[in-house]
PDB file of C-alpha atoms in Angstrom:
ATOM      1  CA  UNK A   1       0.124  -0.053  -0.002  1.00  0.00           C
ATOM      2  CA  UNK A   2       1.151   3.660  -0.567  1.00  0.00           C
ATOM      3  CA  UNK A   3       1.826   5.684   2.522  1.00  0.00           C
ATOM      4  CA  UNK A   4       0.702   9.272   2.378  1.00  0.00           C
ATOM      5  CA  UNK A   5       2.765  12.254   3.495  1.00  0.00           C
ATOM      6  CA  UNK A   6      -0.001  13.143   5.841  1.00  0.00           C
ATOM      7  CA  UNK A   7       0.483   9.810   7.614  1.00  0.00           C
ATOM      8  CA  UNK A   8       4.234  10.345   7.869  1.00  0.00           C
ATOM      9  CA  UNK A   9       3.653  13.861   9.233  1.00  0.00           C
ATOM     10  CA  UNK A  10       1.194  12.624  11.839  1.00  0.00           C
ATOM     11  CA  UNK A  11       3.637   9.860  12.990  1.00  0.00           C
ATOM     12  CA  UNK A  12       6.413  12.256  13.290  1.00  0.00           C
ATOM     13  CA  UNK A  13       4.461  14.576  15.418  1.00  0.00           C
ATOM     14  CA  UNK A  14       3.491  11.673  17.556  1.00  0.00           C
ATOM     15  CA  UNK A  15       6.767  10.134  18.050  1.00  0.00           C
ATOM     16  CA  UNK A  16       9.579  12.641  17.177  1.00  0.00           C
ATOM     17  CA  UNK A  17      11.196  10.125  14.847  1.00  0.00           C
ATOM     18  CA  UNK A  18      12.850  10.940  11.490  1.00  0.00           C
ATOM     19  CA  UNK A  19      10.765  11.115   8.135  1.00  0.00           C
ATOM     20  CA  UNK A  20      12.160   7.852   6.714  1.00  0.00           C
ATOM     21  CA  UNK A  21      11.915   5.944   9.853  1.00  0.00           C
ATOM     22  CA  UNK A  22       8.281   6.878  10.036  1.00  0.00           C
ATOM     23  CA  UNK A  23       7.632   5.786   6.508  1.00  0.00           C
ATOM     24  CA  UNK A  24       9.279   2.499   7.208  1.00  0.00           C
ATOM     25  CA  UNK A  25       7.343   2.026  10.104  1.00  0.00           C
ATOM     26  CA  UNK A  26       4.088   2.805   8.361  1.00  0.00           C
ATOM     27  CA  UNK A  27       5.093   0.510   5.470  1.00  0.00           C
ATOM     28  CA  UNK A  28       5.804  -2.270   8.018  1.00  0.00           C
ATOM     29  CA  UNK A  29       2.523  -1.996   9.602  1.00  0.00           C
ATOM     30  CA  UNK A  30       0.124  -1.496   6.743  1.00  0.00           C
ATOM     31  CA  UNK A  31      -0.472   2.162   7.747  1.00  0.00           C
ATOM     32  CA  UNK A  32      -1.659   1.328  11.095  1.00  0.00           C
ATOM     33  CA  UNK A  33      -0.541   4.518  13.053  1.00  0.00           C
ATOM     34  CA  UNK A  34      -0.661   2.914  16.748  1.00  0.00           C
ATOM     35  CA  UNK A  35       1.076  -0.248  15.443  1.00  0.00           C
ATOM     36  CA  UNK A  36       3.792   2.228  13.709  1.00  0.00           C
ATOM     37  CA  UNK A  37       4.170   3.817  17.094  1.00  0.00           C
ATOM     38  CA  UNK A  38       4.846   0.472  18.864  1.00  0.00           C
ATOM     39  CA  UNK A  39       7.167  -0.588  15.987  1.00  0.00           C
ATOM     40  CA  UNK A  40       9.383   2.487  16.198  1.00  0.00           C
ATOM     41  CA  UNK A  41       9.533   2.018  20.032  1.00  0.00           C
ATOM     42  CA  UNK A  42      10.547  -1.611  19.694  1.00  0.00           C
ATOM     43  CA  UNK A  43      13.325  -0.475  17.454  1.00  0.00           C
ATOM     44  CA  UNK A  44      14.396   2.202  20.053  1.00  0.00           C
ATOM     45  CA  UNK A  45      13.701   4.934  17.595  1.00  0.00           C
ATOM     46  CA  UNK A  46      10.988   6.434  19.436  1.00  0.00           C
ATOM     47  CA  UNK A  47      11.715   6.831  22.895  1.00  0.00           C
ATOM     48  CA  UNK A  48       8.229   7.637  24.196  1.00  0.00           C
ATOM     49  CA  UNK A  49       4.701   7.252  23.014  1.00  0.00           C
ATOM     50  CA  UNK A  50       4.135  10.894  22.579  1.00  0.00           C
ATOM     51  CA  UNK A  51       0.773  12.311  21.468  1.00  0.00           C
ATOM     52  CA  UNK A  52       0.322  15.339  19.165  1.00  0.00           C
ATOM     53  CA  UNK A  53      -0.082  18.263  21.291  1.00  0.00           C
ATOM     54  CA  UNK A  54      -2.430  19.942  18.865  1.00  0.00           C
ATOM     55  CA  UNK A  55      -6.248  19.933  19.598  1.00  0.00           C
ATOM     56  CA  UNK A  56      -8.735  19.788  17.021  1.00  0.00           C
ATOM     57  CA  UNK A  57     -11.664  21.508  18.744  1.00  0.00           C
ATOM     58  CA  UNK A  58     -11.894  25.091  20.025  1.00  0.00           C
ATOM     59  CA  UNK A  59     -14.189  26.328  22.966  1.00  0.00           C
ATOM     60  CA  UNK A  60     -13.841  26.124  26.746  1.00  0.00           C
ATOM     61  CA  UNK A  61     -13.848  23.943  29.702  1.00  0.00           C
ATOM     62  CA  UNK A  62     -16.191  25.139  32.564  1.00  0.00           C
ATOM     63  CA  UNK A  63     -15.715  24.290  35.995  1.00  0.00           C
ATOM     64  CA  UNK A  64     -18.270  24.868  39.170  1.00  0.00           C
ATOM     65  CA  UNK A  65     -18.258  23.602  42.651  1.00  0.00           C
ATOM     66  CA  UNK A  66     -20.786  23.595  45.581  1.00  0.00           C
ATOM     67  CA  UNK A  67     -20.539  21.909  48.940  1.00  0.00           C
ATOM     68  CA  UNK A  68     -18.923  18.417  48.473  1.00  0.00           C
ATOM     69  CA  UNK A  69     -19.570  18.309  44.637  1.00  0.00           C
ATOM     70  CA  UNK A  70     -17.803  19.787  41.524  1.00  0.00           C
ATOM     71  CA  UNK A  71     -18.488  19.371  37.840  1.00  0.00           C
ATOM     72  CA  UNK A  72     -16.681  19.970  34.633  1.00  0.00           C
ATOM     73  CA  UNK A  73     -17.985  20.588  31.096  1.00  0.00           C
ATOM     74  CA  UNK A  74     -16.713  21.033  27.715  1.00  0.00           C
ATOM     75  CA  UNK A  75     -18.411  23.176  25.326  1.00  0.00           C
ATOM     76  CA  UNK A  76     -16.825  23.289  21.640  1.00  0.00           C
ATOM     77  CA  UNK A  77     -17.000  26.053  19.241  1.00  0.00           C
ATOM     78  CA  UNK A  78     -15.644  26.221  15.652  1.00  0.00           C
ATOM     79  CA  UNK A  79     -12.984  29.128  16.517  1.00  0.00           C
ATOM     80  CA  UNK A  80     -11.002  30.453  19.498  1.00  0.00           C
ATOM     81  CA  UNK A  81     -12.420  33.941  18.539  1.00  0.00           C
ATOM     82  CA  UNK A  82     -15.889  32.648  19.609  1.00  0.00           C
ATOM     83  CA  UNK A  83     -14.319  31.168  22.773  1.00  0.00           C
ATOM     84  CA  UNK A  84     -13.188  34.783  23.749  1.00  0.00           C
ATOM     85  CA  UNK A  85     -16.889  35.979  23.224  1.00  0.00           C
ATOM     86  CA  UNK A  86     -18.644  37.194  26.341  1.00  0.00           C
ATOM     87  CA  UNK A  87     -21.869  35.430  25.232  1.00  0.00           C
ATOM     88  CA  UNK A  88     -20.134  32.215  24.684  1.00  0.00           C
ATOM     89  CA  UNK A  89     -18.362  32.531  28.086  1.00  0.00           C
ATOM     90  CA  UNK A  90     -21.670  33.115  29.813  1.00  0.00           C
ATOM     91  CA  UNK A  91     -23.150  30.003  27.979  1.00  0.00           C
ATOM     92  CA  UNK A  92     -20.412  27.831  29.246  1.00  0.00           C
ATOM     93  CA  UNK A  93     -20.535  29.239  32.765  1.00  0.00           C
ATOM     94  CA  UNK A  94     -24.317  28.664  32.921  1.00  0.00           C
ATOM     95  CA  UNK A  95     -24.048  25.183  31.709  1.00  0.00           C
ATOM     96  CA  UNK A  96     -21.510  24.317  34.308  1.00  0.00           C
ATOM     97  CA  UNK A  97     -23.728  25.760  36.885  1.00  0.00           C
ATOM     98  CA  UNK A  98     -26.672  23.925  35.762  1.00  0.00           C
ATOM     99  CA  UNK A  99     -24.587  20.544  35.770  1.00  0.00           C
ATOM    100  CA  UNK A 100     -24.160  20.900  39.609  1.00  0.00           C
ATOM    101  CA  UNK A 101     -27.947  19.927  39.927  1.00  0.00           C
ATOM    102  CA  UNK A 102     -27.526  16.692  37.729  1.00  0.00           C
ATOM    103  CA  UNK A 103     -25.798  13.550  38.000  1.00  0.00           C
ATOM    104  CA  UNK A 104     -22.896  15.026  35.718  1.00  0.00           C
ATOM    105  CA  UNK A 105     -23.764  12.887  32.698  1.00  0.00           C
ATOM    106  CA  UNK A 106     -24.067  14.918  29.285  1.00  0.00           C
ATOM    107  CA  UNK A 107     -27.565  13.376  28.736  1.00  0.00           C
ATOM    108  CA  UNK A 108     -28.711  14.778  32.094  1.00  0.00           C
ATOM    109  CA  UNK A 109     -27.160  18.102  31.605  1.00  0.00           C
ATOM    110  CA  UNK A 110     -28.349  18.704  28.061  1.00  0.00           C
ATOM    111  CA  UNK A 111     -31.843  17.948  29.359  1.00  0.00           C
ATOM    112  CA  UNK A 112     -31.789  20.207  32.446  1.00  0.00           C
ATOM    113  CA  UNK A 113     -33.430  23.589  32.531  1.00  0.00           C
ATOM    114  CA  UNK A 114     -31.195  26.465  31.413  1.00  0.00           C
ATOM    115  CA  UNK A 115     -31.699  29.485  33.658  1.00  0.00           C
ATOM    116  CA  UNK A 116     -34.103  32.135  32.847  1.00  0.00           C
ATOM    117  CA  UNK A 117     -35.234  30.696  29.501  1.00  0.00           C
ATOM    118  CA  UNK A 118     -37.770  27.758  30.352  1.00  0.00           C
ATOM    119  CA  UNK A 119     -35.681  25.799  27.743  1.00  0.00           C
ATOM    120  CA  UNK A 120     -33.386  22.864  28.081  1.00  0.00           C
ATOM    121  CA  UNK A 121     -29.656  23.158  27.958  1.00  0.00           C
ATOM    122  CA  UNK A 122     -29.720  21.514  24.508  1.00  0.00           C
ATOM    123  CA  UNK A 123     -32.108  24.042  23.161  1.00  0.00           C
ATOM    124  CA  UNK A 124     -30.268  26.926  24.628  1.00  0.00           C
ATOM    125  CA  UNK A 125     -27.093  25.912  22.864  1.00  0.00           C
ATOM    126  CA  UNK A 126     -29.083  25.623  19.679  1.00  0.00           C
ATOM    127  CA  UNK A 127     -30.225  29.202  20.017  1.00  0.00           C
ATOM    128  CA  UNK A 128     -26.784  30.366  20.821  1.00  0.00           C
ATOM    129  CA  UNK A 129     -25.594  28.828  17.552  1.00  0.00           C
ATOM    130  CA  UNK A 130     -28.241  31.051  15.782  1.00  0.00           C
ATOM    131  CA  UNK A 131     -27.191  34.103  17.734  1.00  0.00           C
ATOM    132  CA  UNK A 132     -23.495  33.950  17.719  1.00  0.00           C
ATOM    133  CA  UNK A 133     -23.398  32.360  14.316  1.00  0.00           C
ATOM    134  CA  UNK A 134     -21.118  29.392  14.819  1.00  0.00           C
ATOM    135  CA  UNK A 135     -21.891  25.740  15.451  1.00  0.00           C
ATOM    136  CA  UNK A 136     -21.487  24.608  18.948  1.00  0.00           C
ATOM    137  CA  UNK A 137     -21.906  21.381  21.061  1.00  0.00           C
ATOM    138  CA  UNK A 138     -21.985  20.337  24.545  1.00  0.00           C
ATOM    139  CA  UNK A 139     -19.229  17.507  24.181  1.00  0.00           C
ATOM    140  CA  UNK A 140     -18.962  16.019  27.705  1.00  0.00           C
ATOM    141  CA  UNK A 141     -19.391  16.678  31.325  1.00  0.00           C
ATOM    142  CA  UNK A 142     -18.625  14.943  34.605  1.00  0.00           C
ATOM    143  CA  UNK A 143     -19.079  15.177  38.283  1.00  0.00           C
ATOM    144  CA  UNK A 144     -17.251  14.111  41.424  1.00  0.00           C
ATOM    145  CA  UNK A 145     -18.754  14.141  44.940  1.00  0.00           C
ATOM    146  CA  UNK A 146     -17.680  13.344  48.417  1.00  0.00           C
ATOM    147  CA  UNK A 147     -19.789  12.813  51.585  1.00  0.00           C
ATOM    148  CA  UNK A 148     -17.098  14.054  53.931  1.00  0.00           C
ATOM    149  CA  UNK A 149     -14.263  16.346  52.498  1.00  0.00           C
ATOM    150  CA  UNK A 150     -14.043  18.275  49.476  1.00  0.00           C
ATOM    151  CA  UNK A 151     -13.668  18.468  45.646  1.00  0.00           C
ATOM    152  CA  UNK A 152     -11.056  20.773  44.652  1.00  0.00           C
ATOM    153  CA  UNK A 153     -10.786  22.343  41.244  1.00  0.00           C
ATOM    154  CA  UNK A 154      -8.362  23.956  38.903  1.00  0.00           C
ATOM    155  CA  UNK A 155      -8.378  25.387  35.615  1.00  0.00           C
ATOM    156  CA  UNK A 156      -5.330  25.987  33.496  1.00  0.00           C
ATOM    157  CA  UNK A 157      -5.043  28.876  30.951  1.00  0.00           C
ATOM    158  CA  UNK A 158      -8.030  30.381  32.361  1.00  0.00           C
ATOM    159  CA  UNK A 159      -9.753  33.069  30.311  1.00  0.00           C
ATOM    160  CA  UNK A 160     -12.249  34.055  33.113  1.00  0.00           C
ATOM    161  CA  UNK A 161     -13.164  32.628  36.483  1.00  0.00           C
ATOM    162  CA  UNK A 162     -13.858  28.784  36.100  1.00  0.00           C
ATOM    163  CA  UNK A 163     -13.230  28.983  32.420  1.00  0.00           C
ATOM    164  CA  UNK A 164     -10.210  27.747  30.467  1.00  0.00           C
ATOM    165  CA  UNK A 165      -8.446  25.220  28.335  1.00  0.00           C
ATOM    166  CA  UNK A 166      -7.750  22.440  30.851  1.00  0.00           C
ATOM    167  CA  UNK A 167      -9.971  21.618  33.832  1.00  0.00           C
ATOM    168  CA  UNK A 168      -9.134  19.264  36.798  1.00  0.00           C
ATOM    169  CA  UNK A 169     -11.354  18.043  39.728  1.00  0.00           C
ATOM    170  CA  UNK A 170      -9.643  16.135  42.785  1.00  0.00           C
ATOM    171  CA  UNK A 171     -11.769  14.464  45.459  1.00  0.00           C
ATOM    172  CA  UNK A 172     -10.199  14.514  48.918  1.00  0.00           C
ATOM    173  CA  UNK A 173     -12.247  12.370  51.478  1.00  0.00           C
ATOM    174  CA  UNK A 174     -11.561  13.509  55.117  1.00  0.00           C
ATOM    175  CA  UNK A 175     -13.262  14.400  58.342  1.00  0.00           C
ATOM    176  CA  UNK A 176     -10.448  16.807  59.014  1.00  0.00           C
ATOM    177  CA  UNK A 177     -10.160  20.650  58.256  1.00  0.00           C
ATOM    178  CA  UNK A 178     -12.007  21.233  54.971  1.00  0.00           C
ATOM    179  CA  UNK A 179      -9.739  24.364  54.059  1.00  0.00           C
ATOM    180  CA  UNK A 180      -6.568  22.354  54.522  1.00  0.00           C
ATOM    181  CA  UNK A 181      -8.015  19.621  52.508  1.00  0.00           C
ATOM    182  CA  UNK A 182      -9.011  22.086  49.725  1.00  0.00           C
ATOM    183  CA  UNK A 183      -5.570  23.623  49.679  1.00  0.00           C
ATOM    184  CA  UNK A 184      -3.904  20.301  49.265  1.00  0.00           C
ATOM    185  CA  UNK A 185      -6.474  19.263  46.761  1.00  0.00           C
ATOM    186  CA  UNK A 186      -5.842  22.296  44.529  1.00  0.00           C
ATOM    187  CA  UNK A 187      -2.141  21.597  44.534  1.00  0.00           C
ATOM    188  CA  UNK A 188      -2.941  18.069  43.504  1.00  0.00           C
ATOM    189  CA  UNK A 189      -5.187  19.319  40.855  1.00  0.00           C
ATOM    190  CA  UNK A 190      -2.476  21.671  39.469  1.00  0.00           C
ATOM    191  CA  UNK A 191      -0.142  18.448  39.464  1.00  0.00           C
ATOM    192  CA  UNK A 192      -2.864  16.620  37.469  1.00  0.00           C
ATOM    193  CA  UNK A 193      -3.152  19.445  34.979  1.00  0.00           C
ATOM    194  CA  UNK A 194       0.685  19.397  34.410  1.00  0.00           C
ATOM    195  CA  UNK A 195       1.180  15.418  34.269  1.00  0.00           C
ATOM    196  CA  UNK A 196      -1.987  13.925  32.836  1.00  0.00           C
ATOM    197  CA  UNK A 197      -2.019  10.696  34.909  1.00  0.00           C
ATOM    198  CA  UNK A 198      -3.832   7.684  33.446  1.00  0.00           C
ATOM    199  CA  UNK A 199      -5.105   6.380  36.731  1.00  0.00           C
ATOM    200  CA  UNK A 200      -5.327   6.937  40.455  1.00  0.00           C
ATOM    201  CA  UNK A 201      -3.886   3.512  41.432  1.00  0.00           C
ATOM    202  CA  UNK A 202      -1.687   0.831  39.677  1.00  0.00           C
ATOM    203  CA  UNK A 203      -4.898  -1.599  39.668  1.00  0.00           C
ATOM    204  CA  UNK A 204      -6.862   1.116  37.917  1.00  0.00           C
ATOM    205  CA  UNK A 205      -4.388   1.269  34.816  1.00  0.00           C
ATOM    206  CA  UNK A 206      -6.113  -0.215  31.759  1.00  0.00           C
ATOM    207  CA  UNK A 207      -4.806  -3.857  31.458  1.00  0.00           C
ATOM    208  CA  UNK A 208      -4.591  -3.349  27.639  1.00  0.00           C
ATOM    209  CA  UNK A 209      -2.155  -0.363  28.061  1.00  0.00           C
ATOM    210  CA  UNK A 210      -0.074  -2.515  30.906  1.00  0.00           C
ATOM    211  CA  UNK A 211      -0.034  -5.423  28.393  1.00  0.00           C
ATOM    212  CA  UNK A 212       1.141  -3.266  25.428  1.00  0.00           C
ATOM    213  CA  UNK A 213       3.984  -1.552  27.436  1.00  0.00           C
ATOM    214  CA  UNK A 214       5.050  -5.117  28.765  1.00  0.00           C
ATOM    215  CA  UNK A 215       5.305  -6.320  25.146  1.00  0.00           C
ATOM    216  CA  UNK A 216       7.282  -3.395  24.094  1.00  0.00           C
ATOM    217  CA  UNK A 217       9.570  -3.672  27.043  1.00  0.00           C
ATOM    218  CA  UNK A 218      10.124  -7.340  26.450  1.00  0.00           C
ATOM    219  CA  UNK A 219      10.997  -6.931  22.820  1.00  0.00           C
ATOM    220  CA  UNK A 220      13.554  -4.102  23.702  1.00  0.00           C
ATOM    221  CA  UNK A 221      15.116  -6.343  26.590  1.00  0.00           C
ATOM    222  CA  UNK A 222      15.580  -9.169  24.206  1.00  0.00           C
ATOM    223  CA  UNK A 223      17.572  -7.184  21.793  1.00  0.00           C
ATOM    224  CA  UNK A 224      20.222  -6.849  24.577  1.00  0.00           C
ATOM    225  CA  UNK A 225      20.663 -10.735  24.089  1.00  0.00           C
ATOM    226  CA  UNK A 226      20.570 -11.439  27.866  1.00  0.00           C
ATOM    227  CA  UNK A 227      19.003 -14.647  29.463  1.00  0.00           C
ATOM    228  CA  UNK A 228      15.149 -14.979  29.853  1.00  0.00           C
ATOM    229  CA  UNK A 229      15.396 -14.631  33.650  1.00  0.00           C
ATOM    230  CA  UNK A 230      17.472 -11.355  33.449  1.00  0.00           C
ATOM    231  CA  UNK A 231      15.111 -10.100  30.779  1.00  0.00           C
ATOM    232  CA  UNK A 232      12.076 -10.932  33.054  1.00  0.00           C
ATOM    233  CA  UNK A 233      13.662  -8.677  35.880  1.00  0.00           C
ATOM    234  CA  UNK A 234      14.523  -5.852  33.451  1.00  0.00           C
ATOM    235  CA  UNK A 235      10.910  -5.966  32.220  1.00  0.00           C
ATOM    236  CA  UNK A 236       9.609  -5.792  35.863  1.00  0.00           C
ATOM    237  CA  UNK A 237      11.861  -2.836  36.655  1.00  0.00           C
ATOM    238  CA  UNK A 238      10.639  -0.948  33.488  1.00  0.00           C
ATOM    239  CA  UNK A 239       6.944  -1.629  34.364  1.00  0.00           C
ATOM    240  CA  UNK A 240       7.728  -0.146  37.842  1.00  0.00           C
ATOM    241  CA  UNK A 241       9.093   2.869  36.117  1.00  0.00           C
ATOM    242  CA  UNK A 242       5.945   2.964  33.865  1.00  0.00           C
ATOM    243  CA  UNK A 243       3.652   3.088  36.893  1.00  0.00           C
ATOM    244  CA  UNK A 244       5.721   5.744  38.538  1.00  0.00           C
ATOM    245  CA  UNK A 245       5.182   7.867  35.435  1.00  0.00           C
ATOM    246  CA  UNK A 246       1.390   7.302  34.832  1.00  0.00           C
ATOM    247  CA  UNK A 247      -0.328   6.427  38.340  1.00  0.00           C
ATOM    248  CA  UNK A 248      -1.055   9.671  40.287  1.00  0.00           C
ATOM    249  CA  UNK A 249      -0.281   8.316  43.550  1.00  0.00           C
ATOM    250  CA  UNK A 250       3.077   6.998  42.492  1.00  0.00           C
ATOM    251  CA  UNK A 251       4.162  10.250  40.673  1.00  0.00           C
ATOM    252  CA  UNK A 252       6.624  12.689  41.923  1.00  0.00           C
ATOM    253  CA  UNK A 253       4.664  15.465  43.172  1.00  0.00           C
ATOM    254  CA  UNK A 254       5.231  18.629  41.289  1.00  0.00           C
ATOM    255  CA  UNK A 255       5.171  20.973  44.317  1.00  0.00           C
ATOM    256  CA  UNK A 256       7.895  18.728  45.907  1.00  0.00           C
ATOM    257  CA  UNK A 257       9.440  16.282  43.578  1.00  0.00           C
ATOM    258  CA  UNK A 258      11.244  14.702  46.615  1.00  0.00           C
ATOM    259  CA  UNK A 259       7.931  13.170  47.512  1.00  0.00           C
ATOM    260  CA  UNK A 260       5.313  11.102  45.588  1.00  0.00           C
ATOM    261  CA  UNK A 261       1.818  12.312  45.741  1.00  0.00           C
ATOM    262  CA  UNK A 262       0.787   9.457  47.992  1.00  0.00           C
ATOM    263  CA  UNK A 263       3.756  10.542  50.333  1.00  0.00           C
ATOM    264  CA  UNK A 264       2.624  14.263  50.114  1.00  0.00           C
ATOM    265  CA  UNK A 265      -0.904  13.234  51.098  1.00  0.00           C
ATOM    266  CA  UNK A 266       0.554  11.607  54.216  1.00  0.00           C
ATOM    267  CA  UNK A 267       2.398  14.916  55.001  1.00  0.00           C
ATOM    268  CA  UNK A 268      -0.765  17.129  54.300  1.00  0.00           C
ATOM    269  CA  UNK A 269      -2.678  14.996  56.933  1.00  0.00           C
ATOM    270  CA  UNK A 270      -0.778  16.908  59.473  1.00  0.00           C
ATOM    271  CA  UNK A 271      -2.347  20.148  58.352  1.00  0.00           C
ATOM    272  CA  UNK A 272      -5.686  18.532  57.686  1.00  0.00           C
ATOM    273  CA  UNK A 273      -5.676  16.978  61.210  1.00  0.00           C
ATOM    274  CA  UNK A 274      -7.202  13.810  60.283  1.00  0.00           C
ATOM    275  CA  UNK A 275      -6.724  10.758  57.794  1.00  0.00           C
ATOM    276  CA  UNK A 276      -7.307  11.836  54.256  1.00  0.00           C
ATOM    277  CA  UNK A 277      -7.768  10.050  50.954  1.00  0.00           C
ATOM    278  CA  UNK A 278      -7.683  10.974  47.193  1.00  0.00           C
ATOM    279  CA  UNK A 279     -10.590   9.101  46.184  1.00  0.00           C
ATOM    280  CA  UNK A 280     -10.878  10.280  42.490  1.00  0.00           C
ATOM    281  CA  UNK A 281      -9.832  12.761  39.925  1.00  0.00           C
ATOM    282  CA  UNK A 282     -10.844  13.956  36.436  1.00  0.00           C
ATOM    283  CA  UNK A 283      -8.916  16.017  33.730  1.00  0.00           C
ATOM    284  CA  UNK A 284     -10.474  17.446  30.700  1.00  0.00           C
ATOM    285  CA  UNK A 285      -8.312  19.073  28.075  1.00  0.00           C
ATOM    286  CA  UNK A 286     -10.062  21.181  25.447  1.00  0.00           C
ATOM    287  CA  UNK A 287     -10.490  19.108  22.211  1.00  0.00           C
ATOM    288  CA  UNK A 288      -8.551  16.102  23.274  1.00  0.00           C
ATOM    289  CA  UNK A 289      -9.424  13.023  21.155  1.00  0.00           C
ATOM    290  CA  UNK A 290     -11.222  15.183  18.461  1.00  0.00           C
ATOM    291  CA  UNK A 291      -9.765  15.258  14.977  1.00  0.00           C
ATOM    292  CA  UNK A 292     -10.215  18.259  12.832  1.00  0.00           C
ATOM    293  CA  UNK A 293     -10.016  18.189   9.215  1.00  0.00           C
ATOM    294  CA  UNK A 294      -6.922  20.235   8.052  1.00  0.00           C
ATOM    295  CA  UNK A 295      -7.575  22.018   4.681  1.00  0.00           C
ATOM    296  CA  UNK A 296      -4.800  22.598   1.984  1.00  0.00           C
ATOM    297  CA  UNK A 297      -5.133  26.155   1.505  1.00  0.00           C
ATOM    298  CA  UNK A 298      -3.120  26.181  -1.695  1.00  0.00           C
ATOM    299  CA  UNK A 299      -5.095  23.294  -3.045  1.00  0.00           C
ATOM    300  CA  UNK A 300      -8.346  25.284  -2.422  1.00  0.00           C
ATOM    301  CA  UNK A 301      -7.030  28.531  -4.178  1.00  0.00           C
ATOM    302  CA  UNK A 302      -5.999  26.474  -7.066  1.00  0.00           C
ATOM    303  CA  UNK A 303      -9.408  24.687  -7.286  1.00  0.00           C
ATOM    304  CA  UNK A 304     -11.129  28.130  -7.078  1.00  0.00           C
ATOM    305  CA  UNK A 305      -9.087  29.532  -9.871  1.00  0.00           C
ATOM    306  CA  UNK A 306     -10.345  26.934 -12.125  1.00  0.00           C
ATOM    307  CA  UNK A 307     -13.801  27.577 -11.606  1.00  0.00           C
TER     308      UNK A 307
END
């Protein structure tokens, strides 16, 4: 099969590998991007399974909290220009506020009453499309709650209070001082924004992701020519390192890298005045997982000229 320049470009952005290595990897894997990433890693050409930092959708993440609950919503627009529009920001802020009274699912939020209109959130978003003149969508929402303790929030790249490009919720369960728990939870939320952990604990990491890493580590270790029993220990060591990189409680805490997040929580209990547990976290980055069609401007101009 023929490999397109666009495929090679995307693989380069994902891995940082050279153009010819990317083309070879895609040829060897029949154009499968994920398989090509693994192929490069097994050959030691790509040191990390990097993802493209570009986001496909514009809009805003909205965050709201009340009592022991907090919510996040993502409302997408076509352009960043609209995301800076006061009317759009009010829309996202109100949708987040409404989400607090629901179970946090996108279906429940869409069906909820939008303040002051007598209409649902979904209908109000449709009305905003007509008013602002750009397509918009309530893409997702989520909620975290605790019976005792706090749910801390953090918004990165904030354009206004509770609105920005990355939103994080961190649930801290404790019967201790709520303000101290909130302060620590916010630090952890900032950490999550920076490190984007895959899971709270080792047990919660997707088994498919673990199996994939193990296979890659095993293939890399076998290239050393060492005996199987040594290879097994090498793989165990690399898996430990993998968990330290992707599991929140095992990560080095960005506020104090000498401590893991788990150790920092134990230290924070002194201020909180009671045992505390991080029971969950959520992280939304604007547009993650959405692909946007990239137009070839030169080709468009050439096509227009022929009309």
